[in-house]
């Protein structure tokens, strides 16, 4: 016969049935109340109804398990005996609080009822017991409000309107100045409102009050705000909330009573100073209601020195015992101190870092614990500007928080305007676009922030902004942008070019006007924490960087090389976009004419129509010569520019590897669609507008992301890749002669077949040998590929015979695996998450179940053919802590992320090592 389940745990009189490590069963509050009781801390006694009851309650159609009522009755009797008072006793009434308490802290999300047990008879007993009639009626009116609101759903404003009416009559703003007679009348009016709203009398039976309050607290586990909080903070796997029934102590019994909240250290700055506030003659709700201004905790030493000394003693005991900063609620009842709750204190990121480092220095915790305590994602707050929390703001729209930070500036609608106003007038600019393209790169760089109406968290705007460390709000679909009128409208508001707006890249909020910002500052504690993380982590952390500025910033943040240099981003400078476009417009002509010549030569060998074919062949060769001249001249102009780009990157990353991806996007992305830009190109190249338009039209593809891009360009237009390889190796040779240590890694994108890689690798080696022979310098370089297609993962063993490294491009791999366009997911993925189809946006957090399987398979198959295969990840996922943990688990060598995510990745990699100490990664 199995033992009878225990549903209720008692605490009081120096001993408790539970302890701190029972949070899963007793909730955080109940477990800590038990632990404090066992420590001898003055905690009002009570009992905790377990989370298992909450679980059973919801699984059994909101019915409680058998035996619970008897256990509650037994523990209530035990509490009454210990307190020498009885629930509802007209001579010596016991009053209790009924509070929620889940295993994970969810402050304010679930419900609480105070002063339970009061009725007209109990009020008489309370007056007799305390000699304080005003206090008794004050407690009663508070109880009616909380019970009505929490238990019966009578909205709080119904009671507050009555209270405000009486305060107005009394010409006071403080509840504490209302008289006993006024409180009596208020209580009666409260009960009238209660009856009108609930169609039943306010319950006088304390047992009924208790049962209903327990029901309400369990029901609050699934109220909308609690559900939303668990979603936001990814709280999963809990049974539910516990219910804590605890003897009331009163801070509203007069001048020698008080209530307050304190932290063992300053939760804002991290300083080791006692921090908190209190109110004399008040209950806990008054501290947070804002009606009365609380006093600083230091003042308690003047008001009640002995109590203050006890509070300091207990806060020190609790911090030392729990080995973390504590958030403590306390009540003083007629000079007697009671601790009502302790929990791990919420803190700013700055404070969290200081707490962790200081506590290691104090010997309270070790380095590994310090590392595990910091949420990597919160480090963003230390790396980017934030809005002043005291500043007023008017939010007009909310989009996707695509790149963190805070930005205020004047609205412009074109990249050209952004560059001009930022350069000439030194204006702070916000670039507003329906969507950005690579062509906007200059304006994006000039702007303080970027706002788009389309695109997701991995759209062009989001990716580029994160790389630059710029604030970006993407996919703000409620905005209607009118480029012609140079305005956008949202919810009836019109914002014109030149108007100020502010963007919060961490929340996605768009605000009218200028909102004050606070610049970030990195402390010595931050550097210390990062050093500890580096000692622990196994994964290397590289950066995605296309400019020396990005590379320099990433190296300052601790990057150990470049994991992805997107060469296409280098093509949009004003001094080179013309040559790029010339190269693109004539590359197809050269290929088509060469193909035509091959066909004609073949026909010439087979037919006797030689004169006609020879004439056509001669004309085609003439056309080829003209097109080839324009094509090769463009490549010759680009070569020194690319070489200079790579020289600067190698210099910035002296001694560290630099992975350079050869041209990847479809060629049409570099060409203008607007006629006035096409006219400008035609004029510069001395060809007709129609020729330009025909060439642009010929390059158009119905689905360019699945079309002529990546290595397919290298196969078709081999001269482009040859030029880029030549630039890389020449730059490496030059920098090596200057004493710079270079480790180039040449990456071929969108490989889907073994032979594709073989052809391009052979071409890379041929060009590299030629350059090194001419320069008289030997360079150690590697040739590898980006695994971004499902087929590449499936045949990874074949590709790895020839590739020296793999870098997983998980943005494209996710697109191909799901069949989602990453620029369009904003229109439906939020619904998929809300309905539970997807747990997370797969472009933000790697889908381990599907895409992750392809990654793991690719690594295993690749290393089966080449055991020393170097493997990394360079998609946007490389900076996501959850994905970094996955990368550690599957044995990658490194992750690569945008410069401002490097510290986050370093910390997340260390935490991954702590969680999974045995890794197959080869570092």
PDB file of C-alpha atoms in Angstrom, residues 11 20 139 154 330 463 544 550 624 644 671 886:
ATOM      1  CA  UNK A  11       6.213  26.095   9.261  1.00  0.00           C
ATOM      2  CA  UNK A  20      14.871  25.571   0.566  1.00  0.00           C
ATOM      3  CA  UNK A 139      -7.866  46.180   8.121  1.00  0.00           C
ATOM      4  CA  UNK A 154     -15.023  43.019  -8.518  1.00  0.00           C
ATOM      5  CA  UNK A 330       9.195  42.790   6.309  1.00  0.00           C
ATOM      6  CA  UNK A 463      21.386  41.650 -39.946  1.00  0.00           C
ATOM      7  CA  UNK A 544      30.768  38.511 -38.590  1.00  0.00           C
ATOM      8  CA  UNK A 550      33.430  46.179 -37.284  1.00  0.00           C
ATOM      9  CA  UNK A 624      32.632  39.655 -77.360  1.00  0.00           C
ATOM     10  CA  UNK A 644      42.655  46.989 -49.869  1.00  0.00           C
ATOM     11  CA  UNK A 671      21.279  46.906 -59.966  1.00  0.00           C
ATOM     12  CA  UNK A 886      23.480  23.448 -29.039  1.00  0.00           C
TER      13      UNK A 886
END
